[in-house]
Amino acid sequence: MKYEGMIYRPPSEANSLILQVAVGCSYNGCTFCHSFQGKTFRIKSFEEIKEDIDEAAHYGPIPRVFLADGDALIIPQKDLVRILGYLKQKMRGLERVGIYANAVDVLKKTADELKELKELRLGIIYLGLESGNREVLKRIRKNATVEQMIRAAKRVKEAGILLSVTVLLGIGGTELSHEHAEDTGKVLSEMDPEYVGALSLMIVPGTPIERDLASGKLVLPTPFELIRELGTMIANCRFTDCFSASNHASNYLPLRVRMPAEKEKALELIRKVLERRDPELLRPEYMRAL
Ligand code: SF4
């Protein structure tokens, strides 16, 4: 398999074959994101991708494949259909293909086009909301509005594809901490995804957000303030059926909550942690990672 640069995938795709169909992120402008810095975006040729698929086809049955890099759903429909069609034909036991997308990529596809991809085993789309607060989205230069995020989520669900949404605790700084958490819970409810992953902001050297921190434009919430954000967000979430996790290594309090069934239990636990304010209850700083 030929990989260019560092490869990122969602934690839930740890056992998937990673097939790099594009290099980098076509937008690459979010202030906090370091993932694809230094990579010039390009879509790989079908010949390059075919070579990797042919090689992987010898490994044995591969039930899950993840298409990298950052927003591979931007690949034009006819090319994506060709890639997925070839994957389906060659990979024994293929059950599900996953992909990163941003809301604008999703909205460039019609519901019928998404359904066509679903027929070819595209089973899950990972989308970064980061925040449901308009001002925060503007500050972090996310390339989609709240309305676009919600419309994109509805289109994915209409096509019968699973939706996993990522949010970022702390991204509003102390100034917008409460608004960020409350609005994120409300927007997530409208998106009503099957999965939500909460990460905590970690500042990576060289990113624009590092300059905001250095200039004092952004002040990071404390660990307990981040946990308060998590509680506010969960309290504002009204889901049909969603598995929500904050067990990513960046978080201070790892939780796995099936909502709505376990919502009150999670809120009670967060209340207790905030009451006790015991640092022993948190993941130690040295164990946090992106
Ligand atoms: S859209 Fe995603 S991958 Fe691209 S810069 Fe923003 S956070 Fe990073």
Coordinates of N, CA and C and ligand atoms in Angstrom, one line a residue, residues 8 24-37 69-71 100-103 105 127-128 130 140-143 168, ligand 1:
Y8 N -4.5 9.8 8.9 CA -5.4 9.9 10.0 C -6.6 9.1 9.7
G24 N -4.3 14.8 1.7 CA -4.6 16.1 2.3 C -6.1 16.4 2.4
C25 N -6.3 17.7 2.7 CA -7.7 18.2 2.8 C -7.9 19.3 1.8
S26 N -9.0 19.3 1.1 CA -9.1 20.3 0.0 C -9.3 21.7 0.6
Y27 N -9.7 21.8 1.8 CA -9.9 23.1 2.5 C -8.7 23.5 3.2
N28 N -8.3 22.7 4.2 CA -7.1 22.9 5.0 C -7.0 24.3 5.6
G29 N -8.1 24.8 6.1 CA -8.1 26.2 6.6 C -8.6 26.3 8.1
C30 N -9.0 25.3 8.7 CA -9.5 25.4 10.1 C -8.3 25.8 11.0
T31 N -8.5 26.7 11.9 CA -7.4 27.3 12.6 C -6.7 26.3 13.6
F32 N -7.5 25.3 14.0 CA -6.9 24.4 15.1 C -6.3 23.1 14.5
C33 N -6.4 23.0 13.1 CA -6.1 21.7 12.5 C -4.7 21.6 12.0
H34 N -4.0 20.6 12.3 CA -2.6 20.5 11.9 C -2.5 19.3 11.0
S35 N -3.6 18.5 10.9 CA -3.5 17.1 10.3 C -2.8 17.1 8.9
F36 N -3.2 18.1 8.1 CA -2.7 18.0 6.7 C -1.9 19.2 6.3
Q37 N -1.3 19.8 7.3 CA -0.4 21.0 7.0 C 0.8 20.4 6.2
D69 N -7.7 10.8 2.4 CA -7.4 11.5 3.6 C -8.6 12.3 4.1
G70 N -8.3 13.7 4.3 CA -9.2 14.5 5.1 C -10.7 14.7 4.7
D71 N -11.0 14.8 3.4 CA -12.4 15.0 3.0 C -12.6 14.3 1.6
Y100 N -14.2 10.4 5.6 CA -14.3 11.7 6.2 C -15.0 12.7 5.1
A101 N -15.8 13.6 5.6 CA -16.4 14.6 4.7 C -16.6 15.9 5.5
N102 N -16.7 17.0 4.8 CA -17.2 18.2 5.4 C -18.5 18.5 4.8
A103 N -19.3 19.3 5.5 CA -20.7 19.6 5.1 C -20.8 20.0 3.7
D105 N -18.9 19.2 1.1 CA -18.8 18.0 0.2 C -20.1 17.3 0.2
L127 N -18.1 13.4 10.1 CA -18.2 14.9 9.8 C -17.8 15.7 11.0
G128 N -17.0 16.7 10.8 CA -16.5 17.5 11.9 C -17.4 18.7 12.1
E130 N -17.5 20.4 15.1 CA -16.6 21.2 16.1 C -17.4 22.0 17.1
I140 N -13.0 30.0 14.1 CA -12.0 28.9 13.8 C -12.0 28.7 12.3
R141 N -12.7 29.5 11.6 CA -12.7 29.5 10.1 C -13.1 28.1 9.6
K142 N -14.1 27.6 10.2 CA -14.7 26.3 9.7 C -15.4 26.7 8.3
N143 N -15.3 25.8 7.4 CA -15.8 26.2 6.1 C -17.3 25.8 5.8
L168 N -15.6 19.6 19.5 CA -14.4 19.9 20.1 C -14.6 20.7 21.4
Ligands
SF4_1 S1 -12.0 20.4 7.2 FE1 -11.2 18.9 8.6 S2 -9.3 18.2 7.8 FE2 -9.8 20.1 6.7 S3 -8.7 21.7 7.9 FE3 -10.7 21.5 8.7 S4 -10.6 20.1 10.4 FE4 -8.7 19.9 9.2

